[in-house]
Amino acid sequence: MQQLRLTRTRRVALIGLAGALAVSLSACAESKREEGAGGGTGGTMIFGAAGNPKLFDPAFNDEGETFRITRQIFDTLIQNKPGTADLEPSLAEKWESSNEGKTWTFTLKSGVKFSDGTAMDATAVCANFDRWYNMKGAAAQSQMIYYGDVFEGFAKNEGDAGGDPVYKSCEAKDPTTAVLNLNKAKGAFPAAFTLPSFSIQSPTAIKQYNGDTVTQSGDSFTYSEYANKHPVGTGPFKFESWDQAKGEITLVRNDSSPSPAKLDKLIFKVIPDENARKQALKAGDINGYDYPNPADYGLLRNDGEQVLIRPSFNVLYLGINQSGPNAAKLKDPRVRQALAYGINREQFVKSKLAEGSEVATEFVPKVISGYTDDVTKYPYDQQKAKDLLKAAGAEGMTLKFYYPTEVSRPYMPNPADTFTAISEDLKKIGINIEAHAEPWNGGYKDDVQKFGKQDLHLLGWTGDYNDAGNFVGTFFGREKKEFGFNNAELFSALAAADASPAGDAHAKAYQEVNKKIMDFLPAVPIAYPTPAIVVGPKVKGLVASPLTDERFNTVTVS
Amino acid sequence: MLRFLVRRLLQAIPTLLILSILVFAWLRSLPGGPAAALLGDKATPEKIADLNHVLGLDQPIILQYFGFLGRAFTGDFGNSLVSTQPVMGEITTFLPATIELGFTAMIIAIIVGIPAGYLSARYRGGPVDNGVILLSLIGVAVPVFFLGYMMQDLLASPLGLPSQGRQTTGLDATAITNFAILDGIMTSEWDAVWDAIRHLILPAFALATIPLAVITRITRASVLEVLNEDFIRTANSKGLTQQVVRRRHVLRNGLLPVVTTIGLQTGALLGGAVLTERVFNFRGLGFLLAEGIERRDYPRLQALLLFGAVVYVLVNMLVDISYGIIDPRVRVR
């Protein structure tokens, strides 16, 4: 029906336009361009980015569109194996922890140089760790989101940000051995060393172009020349230019990189509108883009494009607030269980999410270490849900269900659809739903996370690195307005898991925590959706990454 | 005339001041806030509170406003939260694209709209008239973004026209003024000129639809009114040729309200440009504004909304002046 309406409207629009356009455009037909093919072996890749990069110093950044670019310019000590969330060597050939996780020794690749010709050795690595730890100024520190999260504090905490720093010191034992000393063990390591924010940058270039200078101007920040024009790393590409007027960031091959690119040139073209990105790919203006609309997968494939499905690295959940308007009822575990049994998640995933998406059985995706199949599950069972509600005396209760508008997240491509499907299920078990729709940036996050006005809400999370703590620790590690519960046992189990050194014991600790969480059921995990990335038929060698960590060094464009 | 101009200029100052207060208060009253926008999706309420303190956003709004006004007087509108570049620099970089697009759209609207309206009035009730009325109704009714998508989907490929951007990616054209066509002419890079023109066609037509429809309808109504005036009958009865009557009497008098409309539509084009530039990835001020709204880029929004207000006030002044030129009675009053 909708298809028919659209077709009619299109026809009307076309008739209206055709007359005016026909005359002036008859001479304009011209074949599609073939620009972009470079002279070298791998050609030029033009990738449609969904947003502007912020700046090119990843230490001051936490945002995907910037990381997409800096990942090509810089290397981290450890990286994710292409296409997975597993770890593999990058600048560090080996790493090991000792002293119960408080000392990390990195054996670096020898003979690596930054693209400015200076040496990437243990001294340079330590200079990076020291730089982050000693960063001065509230403006600069406030922008180091990931450093603040993982290392918990600075040499001198400025602004209101406090914390006890995890970092103690870094020693360059010899050119290829860097030893990192921590004040306490941190479960996030070694996975967190893969974070783009911890990219190893050229200390010389940082100094030359005042990389540490972040100043405040009114209610915004000004970054250094280094961050805007001269980022220097060891990655497969070198920064060449950022043309604001055209919205183009141009990188060229870095021949001195330990993982040199096949492409001669890599251009990121900023096209915020998803439909415009699709059109640009169809027209051959770009060779690929991110976040295609799941509804377009079939059409794109029919056109010969390659839709690469990423393994899921995110989770969508139905939040339950135990201190909200219906606190008394939602504190009763039977009511929360009823909500879980009452939602037909299989059906939802099948009908509303992109191919490859799966029903979530806990709050960490399957590829994360710490995931376990051995948790209490809540398969769809309407009758059981009704019985539980009856036993808890909560039949016919009315819940305030908040959901966001004006947003599409990788874990929630269409919030309104998600809300409708879930609320219909809940109505079927006798719960009355009071819908509250709010714009994502226009009050939703405040009302849900800051004020806790809701009984139920929709949210999710895309992981940053392969550690269960990045998921469950973020959600349930402490008392939060979003969930409104205080479960000391759970909080301490999470803290203990976070502090346990990496390895099997660490994974095991999180498996135990995940069991506890699914018994306590502070929220209902709904799905592990799978975002995709799309590239044209001429592109070879791109490996889709669960962490959106696509590196273009293996890519060629014929 | 000079007094008239000075009076209009003085009137503009309080208007702009009030507008600056409204814009500032409106943006500050929105939930979320710059700190949340800066910190992105993963910001916790605690981190947002910290950053609000660092940025001084926890100070009384009056103090914040005067700080903003003080900096604005020195041309400092802060840095964009999205691109981290100075907003004033962004405006000067992106303005030429909007002027290029708006100017082309307006030219299309005028050269098609006035004759269409005139013909429609002249052949009132006939098939031409009905056709023009229908098309102008569609022009007003169809949302610009929808029209844009339709053009991209249905016309770009068959006509071999680019559906987005201002220039082919990788085309190494010299940028002097940032007016793509002008730069191409100045440097004799004719490929670049042709490339820029091809990129302009679809967005300019999309943006032109509403002003085109409005100008057509106003011209039609105005010409119809003039045709019924006594002086036209007098002119006809004096034995003047139809051509002279139409050019000297009908058009000249009929165009007065059209000029006002063109002025107002020029202001309205800024609004249309937001959607058109966004859909066609045509990187002008509308594109900047759309991105600013989406990403809650307060410094950019403050500057752009004020800039828009200044342009609107200026365009209105120009309309009044041109009105004065066409109809001397306006100046006397």
PDB file of N, CA and C in Angstrom, chain A residues 9-10 21 24-25 29-30 33 52 54 62 142 145 149 160 216 218-223 228 242 244-247 269-273 275 279-280 409 441-442 445-446 461-462 464, chain B residues 28 31-32 38-39 41-42 47 50-51 54-55 71 78-79 82-85 94 146 149-153 155 159 163-164 167-169 171 194 201 205 278-279 281 283 291 296 299:
ATOM      1  N   THR A   9       2.823   9.388  -5.864  1.00  0.00           N
ATOM      2  CA  THR A   9       3.359  10.693  -5.525  1.00  0.00           C
ATOM      3  C   THR A   9       4.564  11.011  -6.389  1.00  0.00           C
ATOM      4  N   ARG A  10       5.371   9.980  -6.571  1.00  0.00           N
ATOM      5  CA  ARG A  10       6.550  10.180  -7.404  1.00  0.00           C
ATOM      6  C   ARG A  10       6.142  10.615  -8.802  1.00  0.00           C
ATOM      7  N   LEU A  21      12.169  20.998 -16.292  1.00  0.00           N
ATOM      8  CA  LEU A  21      13.546  20.544 -16.403  1.00  0.00           C
ATOM      9  C   LEU A  21      13.953  20.142 -17.810  1.00  0.00           C
ATOM     10  N   SER A  24      15.896  22.694 -20.078  1.00  0.00           N
ATOM     11  CA  SER A  24      17.225  23.133 -19.687  1.00  0.00           C
ATOM     12  C   SER A  24      18.213  21.990 -19.532  1.00  0.00           C
ATOM     13  N   LEU A  25      17.694  20.792 -19.380  1.00  0.00           N
ATOM     14  CA  LEU A  25      18.626  19.717 -19.071  1.00  0.00           C
ATOM     15  C   LEU A  25      18.931  18.799 -20.237  1.00  0.00           C
ATOM     16  N   ALA A  29      23.011  15.645 -20.365  1.00  0.00           N
ATOM     17  CA  ALA A  29      23.300  14.227 -20.128  1.00  0.00           C
ATOM     18  C   ALA A  29      24.770  13.948 -20.397  1.00  0.00           C
ATOM     19  N   GLU A  30      25.349  13.301 -19.462  1.00  0.00           N
ATOM     20  CA  GLU A  30      26.768  13.000 -19.612  1.00  0.00           C
ATOM     21  C   GLU A  30      27.056  11.729 -18.832  1.00  0.00           C
ATOM     22  N   ARG A  33      31.051   9.952 -13.983  1.00  0.00           N
ATOM     23  CA  ARG A  33      32.478  10.207 -13.902  1.00  0.00           C
ATOM     24  C   ARG A  33      33.265   8.957 -13.543  1.00  0.00           C
ATOM     25  N   ASN A  52      31.207  15.059  10.095  1.00  0.00           N
ATOM     26  CA  ASN A  52      32.508  15.711  10.118  1.00  0.00           C
ATOM     27  C   ASN A  52      33.406  15.073  11.161  1.00  0.00           C
ATOM     28  N   LYS A  54      36.070  15.601  14.157  1.00  0.00           N
ATOM     29  CA  LYS A  54      36.155  16.725  15.094  1.00  0.00           C
ATOM     30  C   LYS A  54      37.552  17.335  15.023  1.00  0.00           C
ATOM     31  N   ASP A  62      36.308  11.054  21.113  1.00  0.00           N
ATOM     32  CA  ASP A  62      35.609   9.832  21.531  1.00  0.00           C
ATOM     33  C   ASP A  62      34.538   9.495  20.510  1.00  0.00           C
ATOM     34  N   SER A 142      38.913  17.624  30.013  1.00  0.00           N
ATOM     35  CA  SER A 142      37.489  17.329  29.825  1.00  0.00           C
ATOM     36  C   SER A 142      37.231  16.668  28.475  1.00  0.00           C
ATOM     37  N   ILE A 145      37.938  11.766  27.060  1.00  0.00           N
ATOM     38  CA  ILE A 145      36.880  10.928  27.623  1.00  0.00           C
ATOM     39  C   ILE A 145      37.380   9.511  27.913  1.00  0.00           C
ATOM     40  N   ASP A 149      38.113   7.636  31.479  1.00  0.00           N
ATOM     41  CA  ASP A 149      37.358   6.425  31.818  1.00  0.00           C
ATOM     42  C   ASP A 149      38.277   5.282  32.227  1.00  0.00           C
ATOM     43  N   ASP A 160      36.284  19.865  37.611  1.00  0.00           N
ATOM     44  CA  ASP A 160      35.640  19.130  38.689  1.00  0.00           C
ATOM     45  C   ASP A 160      35.996  17.649  38.663  1.00  0.00           C
ATOM     46  N   GLN A 216      39.874  27.350  25.669  1.00  0.00           N
ATOM     47  CA  GLN A 216      38.439  27.517  25.690  1.00  0.00           C
ATOM     48  C   GLN A 216      38.083  28.858  25.076  1.00  0.00           C
ATOM     49  N   GLY A 218      34.635  30.970  24.706  1.00  0.00           N
ATOM     50  CA  GLY A 218      33.186  30.978  24.959  1.00  0.00           C
ATOM     51  C   GLY A 218      32.757  29.601  25.417  1.00  0.00           C
ATOM     52  N   ASP A 219      31.745  29.048  24.751  1.00  0.00           N
ATOM     53  CA  ASP A 219      31.323  27.722  25.175  1.00  0.00           C
ATOM     54  C   ASP A 219      31.826  26.632  24.231  1.00  0.00           C
ATOM     55  N   SER A 220      32.995  26.883  23.660  1.00  0.00           N
ATOM     56  CA  SER A 220      33.565  25.853  22.787  1.00  0.00           C
ATOM     57  C   SER A 220      35.075  25.797  22.992  1.00  0.00           C
ATOM     58  N   PHE A 221      35.713  24.898  22.269  1.00  0.00           N
ATOM     59  CA  PHE A 221      37.147  24.701  22.453  1.00  0.00           C
ATOM     60  C   PHE A 221      37.913  24.959  21.162  1.00  0.00           C
ATOM     61  N   THR A 222      39.157  25.395  21.329  1.00  0.00           N
ATOM     62  CA  THR A 222      40.038  25.549  20.177  1.00  0.00           C
ATOM     63  C   THR A 222      41.190  24.565  20.339  1.00  0.00           C
ATOM     64  N   TYR A 223      41.442  23.823  19.280  1.00  0.00           N
ATOM     65  CA  TYR A 223      42.499  22.824  19.345  1.00  0.00           C
ATOM     66  C   TYR A 223      43.714  23.311  18.563  1.00  0.00           C
ATOM     67  N   ASN A 228      44.597  19.767  14.083  1.00  0.00           N
ATOM     68  CA  ASN A 228      43.833  20.118  12.882  1.00  0.00           C
ATOM     69  C   ASN A 228      44.555  19.833  11.570  1.00  0.00           C
ATOM     70  N   TRP A 242      42.498  18.683   4.865  1.00  0.00           N
ATOM     71  CA  TRP A 242      41.097  18.692   5.308  1.00  0.00           C
ATOM     72  C   TRP A 242      40.460  19.918   4.673  1.00  0.00           C
ATOM     73  N   GLN A 244      37.502  22.052   4.296  1.00  0.00           N
ATOM     74  CA  GLN A 244      36.215  22.284   4.972  1.00  0.00           C
ATOM     75  C   GLN A 244      35.099  22.570   3.973  1.00  0.00           C
ATOM     76  N   ALA A 245      35.415  23.391   2.973  1.00  0.00           N
ATOM     77  CA  ALA A 245      34.373  23.795   2.029  1.00  0.00           C
ATOM     78  C   ALA A 245      33.829  22.587   1.279  1.00  0.00           C
ATOM     79  N   LYS A 246      34.697  21.674   0.922  1.00  0.00           N
ATOM     80  CA  LYS A 246      34.242  20.484   0.198  1.00  0.00           C
ATOM     81  C   LYS A 246      33.855  19.352   1.133  1.00  0.00           C
ATOM     82  N   GLY A 247      34.251  19.450   2.385  1.00  0.00           N
ATOM     83  CA  GLY A 247      33.986  18.366   3.311  1.00  0.00           C
ATOM     84  C   GLY A 247      34.781  17.129   2.941  1.00  0.00           C
ATOM     85  N   LYS A 269      34.681  11.614   2.329  1.00  0.00           N
ATOM     86  CA  LYS A 269      33.808  12.713   1.906  1.00  0.00           C
ATOM     87  C   LYS A 269      32.617  12.737   2.866  1.00  0.00           C
ATOM     88  N   VAL A 270      32.415  13.875   3.495  1.00  0.00           N
ATOM     89  CA  VAL A 270      31.361  13.964   4.510  1.00  0.00           C
ATOM     90  C   VAL A 270      29.996  14.172   3.842  1.00  0.00           C
ATOM     91  N   ILE A 271      29.110  13.203   4.025  1.00  0.00           N
ATOM     92  CA  ILE A 271      27.751  13.283   3.480  1.00  0.00           C
ATOM     93  C   ILE A 271      26.792  12.873   4.603  1.00  0.00           C
ATOM     94  N   PRO A 272      26.279  13.835   5.353  1.00  0.00           N
ATOM     95  CA  PRO A 272      25.502  13.465   6.543  1.00  0.00           C
ATOM     96  C   PRO A 272      24.198  12.735   6.228  1.00  0.00           C
ATOM     97  N   ASP A 273      23.587  13.017   5.089  1.00  0.00           N
ATOM     98  CA  ASP A 273      22.286  12.433   4.810  1.00  0.00           C
ATOM     99  C   ASP A 273      22.460  11.015   4.240  1.00  0.00           C
ATOM    100  N   ASN A 275      20.434   9.059   2.617  1.00  0.00           N
ATOM    101  CA  ASN A 275      19.969   8.886   1.243  1.00  0.00           C
ATOM    102  C   ASN A 275      20.969   9.479   0.241  1.00  0.00           C
ATOM    103  N   GLN A 279      22.838   7.685  -2.854  1.00  0.00           N
ATOM    104  CA  GLN A 279      22.845   8.227  -4.214  1.00  0.00           C
ATOM    105  C   GLN A 279      24.270   8.384  -4.729  1.00  0.00           C
ATOM    106  N   ALA A 280      25.141   8.863  -3.832  1.00  0.00           N
ATOM    107  CA  ALA A 280      26.531   9.097  -4.239  1.00  0.00           C
ATOM    108  C   ALA A 280      27.205   7.774  -4.618  1.00  0.00           C
ATOM    109  N   ARG A 409      20.218   4.696  16.087  1.00  0.00           N
ATOM    110  CA  ARG A 409      21.480   4.210  16.615  1.00  0.00           C
ATOM    111  C   ARG A 409      21.762   2.826  16.015  1.00  0.00           C
ATOM    112  N   ASN A 441      18.196  14.229  21.577  1.00  0.00           N
ATOM    113  CA  ASN A 441      19.010  15.317  22.127  1.00  0.00           C
ATOM    114  C   ASN A 441      18.148  16.376  22.787  1.00  0.00           C
ATOM    115  N   GLY A 442      16.871  16.173  22.771  1.00  0.00           N
ATOM    116  CA  GLY A 442      15.975  17.216  23.273  1.00  0.00           C
ATOM    117  C   GLY A 442      15.254  16.768  24.526  1.00  0.00           C
ATOM    118  N   LYS A 445      17.540  11.831  26.861  1.00  0.00           N
ATOM    119  CA  LYS A 445      18.644  11.288  27.658  1.00  0.00           C
ATOM    120  C   LYS A 445      18.645  11.892  29.066  1.00  0.00           C
ATOM    121  N   ASP A 446      18.315  13.190  29.143  1.00  0.00           N
ATOM    122  CA  ASP A 446      18.248  13.831  30.466  1.00  0.00           C
ATOM    123  C   ASP A 446      17.176  13.173  31.331  1.00  0.00           C
ATOM    124  N   TRP A 461      23.875   0.144  23.677  1.00  0.00           N
ATOM    125  CA  TRP A 461      25.289   0.481  23.819  1.00  0.00           C
ATOM    126  C   TRP A 461      26.078  -0.205  22.728  1.00  0.00           C
ATOM    127  N   THR A 462      27.005   0.519  22.157  1.00  0.00           N
ATOM    128  CA  THR A 462      27.961  -0.099  21.247  1.00  0.00           C
ATOM    129  C   THR A 462      29.294  -0.155  21.975  1.00  0.00           C
ATOM    130  N   ASP A 464      33.261  -0.425  23.106  1.00  0.00           N
ATOM    131  CA  ASP A 464      34.469   0.288  22.709  1.00  0.00           C
ATOM    132  C   ASP A 464      35.641  -0.658  22.536  1.00  0.00           C
TER     133      ASP A 464
ATOM    134  N   ARG B  28      19.581  28.186  24.846  1.00  0.00           N
ATOM    135  CA  ARG B  28      19.941  27.792  26.207  1.00  0.00           C
ATOM    136  C   ARG B  28      18.806  27.028  26.902  1.00  0.00           C
ATOM    137  N   PRO B  31      16.690  21.353  26.075  1.00  0.00           N
ATOM    138  CA  PRO B  31      17.331  20.334  26.900  1.00  0.00           C
ATOM    139  C   PRO B  31      18.561  19.780  26.201  1.00  0.00           C
ATOM    140  N   GLY B  32      19.409  19.122  26.956  1.00  0.00           N
ATOM    141  CA  GLY B  32      20.634  18.602  26.347  1.00  0.00           C
ATOM    142  C   GLY B  32      21.782  19.548  26.631  1.00  0.00           C
ATOM    143  N   LEU B  38      28.869  18.123  23.115  1.00  0.00           N
ATOM    144  CA  LEU B  38      30.316  17.960  22.997  1.00  0.00           C
ATOM    145  C   LEU B  38      30.757  16.558  23.390  1.00  0.00           C
ATOM    146  N   LEU B  39      30.127  16.043  24.414  1.00  0.00           N
ATOM    147  CA  LEU B  39      30.595  14.773  24.964  1.00  0.00           C
ATOM    148  C   LEU B  39      30.047  13.572  24.211  1.00  0.00           C
ATOM    149  N   ASP B  41      27.430  10.598  22.661  1.00  0.00           N
ATOM    150  CA  ASP B  41      26.453   9.615  23.117  1.00  0.00           C
ATOM    151  C   ASP B  41      26.763   8.981  24.458  1.00  0.00           C
ATOM    152  N   LYS B  42      28.046   8.853  24.749  1.00  0.00           N
ATOM    153  CA  LYS B  42      28.401   8.057  25.923  1.00  0.00           C
ATOM    154  C   LYS B  42      28.586   8.899  27.167  1.00  0.00           C
ATOM    155  N   LYS B  47      29.573  13.600  33.904  1.00  0.00           N
ATOM    156  CA  LYS B  47      30.551  14.219  33.006  1.00  0.00           C
ATOM    157  C   LYS B  47      29.987  15.495  32.395  1.00  0.00           C
ATOM    158  N   ASP B  50      30.279  18.223  34.909  1.00  0.00           N
ATOM    159  CA  ASP B  50      31.664  18.694  34.979  1.00  0.00           C
ATOM    160  C   ASP B  50      31.971  19.679  33.857  1.00  0.00           C
ATOM    161  N   LEU B  51      31.592  19.273  32.657  1.00  0.00           N
ATOM    162  CA  LEU B  51      31.924  20.093  31.503  1.00  0.00           C
ATOM    163  C   LEU B  51      31.140  21.412  31.527  1.00  0.00           C
ATOM    164  N   VAL B  54      33.198  23.620  33.518  1.00  0.00           N
ATOM    165  CA  VAL B  54      34.393  24.076  32.799  1.00  0.00           C
ATOM    166  C   VAL B  54      34.027  25.175  31.794  1.00  0.00           C
ATOM    167  N   LEU B  55      32.895  24.998  31.133  1.00  0.00           N
ATOM    168  CA  LEU B  55      32.482  25.940  30.085  1.00  0.00           C
ATOM    169  C   LEU B  55      31.759  27.168  30.644  1.00  0.00           C
ATOM    170  N   ARG B  71      31.701  38.995  23.019  1.00  0.00           N
ATOM    171  CA  ARG B  71      32.561  38.315  22.042  1.00  0.00           C
ATOM    172  C   ARG B  71      32.040  38.519  20.620  1.00  0.00           C
ATOM    173  N   GLY B  78      32.937  32.015  18.690  1.00  0.00           N
ATOM    174  CA  GLY B  78      33.380  30.733  19.221  1.00  0.00           C
ATOM    175  C   GLY B  78      33.682  29.739  18.110  1.00  0.00           C
ATOM    176  N   ASN B  79      33.931  28.508  18.519  1.00  0.00           N
ATOM    177  CA  ASN B  79      34.245  27.456  17.557  1.00  0.00           C
ATOM    178  C   ASN B  79      33.082  26.488  17.451  1.00  0.00           C
ATOM    179  N   VAL B  82      31.060  20.839  16.175  1.00  0.00           N
ATOM    180  CA  VAL B  82      31.146  19.727  15.230  1.00  0.00           C
ATOM    181  C   VAL B  82      32.522  19.689  14.571  1.00  0.00           C
ATOM    182  N   SER B  83      32.928  20.825  14.025  1.00  0.00           N
ATOM    183  CA  SER B  83      34.170  20.813  13.244  1.00  0.00           C
ATOM    184  C   SER B  83      35.345  21.373  14.035  1.00  0.00           C
ATOM    185  N   THR B  84      35.075  21.970  15.183  1.00  0.00           N
ATOM    186  CA  THR B  84      36.062  22.628  16.046  1.00  0.00           C
ATOM    187  C   THR B  84      36.719  23.843  15.373  1.00  0.00           C
ATOM    188  N   GLN B  85      36.193  24.282  14.247  1.00  0.00           N
ATOM    189  CA  GLN B  85      36.752  25.446  13.558  1.00  0.00           C
ATOM    190  C   GLN B  85      35.971  26.701  13.966  1.00  0.00           C
ATOM    191  N   PHE B  94      31.418  28.925   3.753  1.00  0.00           N
ATOM    192  CA  PHE B  94      30.224  28.261   3.210  1.00  0.00           C
ATOM    193  C   PHE B  94      29.223  29.218   2.550  1.00  0.00           C
ATOM    194  N   PHE B 146      11.288  16.374  -0.011  1.00  0.00           N
ATOM    195  CA  PHE B 146      10.673  15.274  -0.759  1.00  0.00           C
ATOM    196  C   PHE B 146      10.984  15.420  -2.250  1.00  0.00           C
ATOM    197  N   TYR B 149      14.532  14.461  -2.912  1.00  0.00           N
ATOM    198  CA  TYR B 149      14.743  13.010  -2.989  1.00  0.00           C
ATOM    199  C   TYR B 149      14.213  12.451  -4.305  1.00  0.00           C
ATOM    200  N   MET B 150      13.039  12.965  -4.703  1.00  0.00           N
ATOM    201  CA  MET B 150      12.453  12.490  -5.968  1.00  0.00           C
ATOM    202  C   MET B 150      13.382  12.801  -7.136  1.00  0.00           C
ATOM    203  N   MET B 151      13.913  14.029  -7.129  1.00  0.00           N
ATOM    204  CA  MET B 151      14.819  14.417  -8.214  1.00  0.00           C
ATOM    205  C   MET B 151      16.049  13.523  -8.228  1.00  0.00           C
ATOM    206  N   GLN B 152      16.591  13.254  -7.034  1.00  0.00           N
ATOM    207  CA  GLN B 152      17.782  12.408  -6.963  1.00  0.00           C
ATOM    208  C   GLN B 152      17.483  11.005  -7.487  1.00  0.00           C
ATOM    209  N   ASP B 153      16.330  10.480  -7.025  1.00  0.00           N
ATOM    210  CA  ASP B 153      16.004   9.097  -7.378  1.00  0.00           C
ATOM    211  C   ASP B 153      15.646   8.956  -8.854  1.00  0.00           C
ATOM    212  N   LEU B 155      15.630  11.625 -11.476  1.00  0.00           N
ATOM    213  CA  LEU B 155      16.179  12.433 -12.557  1.00  0.00           C
ATOM    214  C   LEU B 155      17.695  12.384 -12.686  1.00  0.00           C
ATOM    215  N   LEU B 159      19.399  11.789 -16.383  1.00  0.00           N
ATOM    216  CA  LEU B 159      19.907  13.008 -17.002  1.00  0.00           C
ATOM    217  C   LEU B 159      21.420  13.128 -16.872  1.00  0.00           C
ATOM    218  N   SER B 163      24.021  14.025  -8.169  1.00  0.00           N
ATOM    219  CA  SER B 163      22.904  14.190  -7.252  1.00  0.00           C
ATOM    220  C   SER B 163      23.340  14.802  -5.936  1.00  0.00           C
ATOM    221  N   GLN B 164      24.606  14.993  -5.758  1.00  0.00           N
ATOM    222  CA  GLN B 164      25.019  15.610  -4.503  1.00  0.00           C
ATOM    223  C   GLN B 164      26.396  16.255  -4.608  1.00  0.00           C
ATOM    224  N   GLN B 167      30.909  19.780  -6.212  1.00  0.00           N
ATOM    225  CA  GLN B 167      32.000  19.559  -7.135  1.00  0.00           C
ATOM    226  C   GLN B 167      32.337  18.075  -7.120  1.00  0.00           C
ATOM    227  N   THR B 168      32.801  17.563  -8.227  1.00  0.00           N
ATOM    228  CA  THR B 168      33.198  16.162  -8.266  1.00  0.00           C
ATOM    229  C   THR B 168      34.357  15.932  -7.304  1.00  0.00           C
ATOM    230  N   THR B 169      34.237  14.843  -6.512  1.00  0.00           N
ATOM    231  CA  THR B 169      35.317  14.539  -5.568  1.00  0.00           C
ATOM    232  C   THR B 169      36.609  14.271  -6.326  1.00  0.00           C
ATOM    233  N   LEU B 171      38.225  16.419  -8.028  1.00  0.00           N
ATOM    234  CA  LEU B 171      38.462  17.421  -9.080  1.00  0.00           C
ATOM    235  C   LEU B 171      39.316  18.529  -8.474  1.00  0.00           C
ATOM    236  N   TRP B 194      31.948  23.944 -15.779  1.00  0.00           N
ATOM    237  CA  TRP B 194      30.887  23.047 -16.248  1.00  0.00           C
ATOM    238  C   TRP B 194      30.484  22.074 -15.139  1.00  0.00           C
ATOM    239  N   ILE B 201      22.376  22.318 -10.948  1.00  0.00           N
ATOM    240  CA  ILE B 201      21.070  22.228 -11.612  1.00  0.00           C
ATOM    241  C   ILE B 201      19.978  21.635 -10.726  1.00  0.00           C
ATOM    242  N   PHE B 205      16.888  23.842  -8.975  1.00  0.00           N
ATOM    243  CA  PHE B 205      15.480  23.647  -9.351  1.00  0.00           C
ATOM    244  C   PHE B 205      14.638  23.264  -8.141  1.00  0.00           C
ATOM    245  N   ARG B 278      20.968  20.185   2.484  1.00  0.00           N
ATOM    246  CA  ARG B 278      21.155  18.950   3.238  1.00  0.00           C
ATOM    247  C   ARG B 278      20.949  17.725   2.327  1.00  0.00           C
ATOM    248  N   VAL B 279      19.818  17.753   1.594  1.00  0.00           N
ATOM    249  CA  VAL B 279      19.487  16.607   0.741  1.00  0.00           C
ATOM    250  C   VAL B 279      20.545  16.410  -0.345  1.00  0.00           C
ATOM    251  N   ASN B 281      23.616  17.509  -0.269  1.00  0.00           N
ATOM    252  CA  ASN B 281      24.975  17.626   0.267  1.00  0.00           C
ATOM    253  C   ASN B 281      25.694  18.818  -0.371  1.00  0.00           C
ATOM    254  N   ARG B 283      27.286  22.051   0.124  1.00  0.00           N
ATOM    255  CA  ARG B 283      27.829  22.563   1.373  1.00  0.00           C
ATOM    256  C   ARG B 283      27.787  24.084   1.471  1.00  0.00           C
ATOM    257  N   GLU B 291      23.306  20.634   9.970  1.00  0.00           N
ATOM    258  CA  GLU B 291      24.241  19.830  10.753  1.00  0.00           C
ATOM    259  C   GLU B 291      24.318  20.364  12.187  1.00  0.00           C
ATOM    260  N   ARG B 296      23.367  19.696  17.789  1.00  0.00           N
ATOM    261  CA  ARG B 296      23.280  20.665  18.885  1.00  0.00           C
ATOM    262  C   ARG B 296      24.545  21.523  18.977  1.00  0.00           C
ATOM    263  N   PRO B 299      27.323  27.134  19.373  1.00  0.00           N
ATOM    264  CA  PRO B 299      28.012  28.319  18.839  1.00  0.00           C
ATOM    265  C   PRO B 299      27.657  28.554  17.373  1.00  0.00           C
TER     266      PRO B 299
END
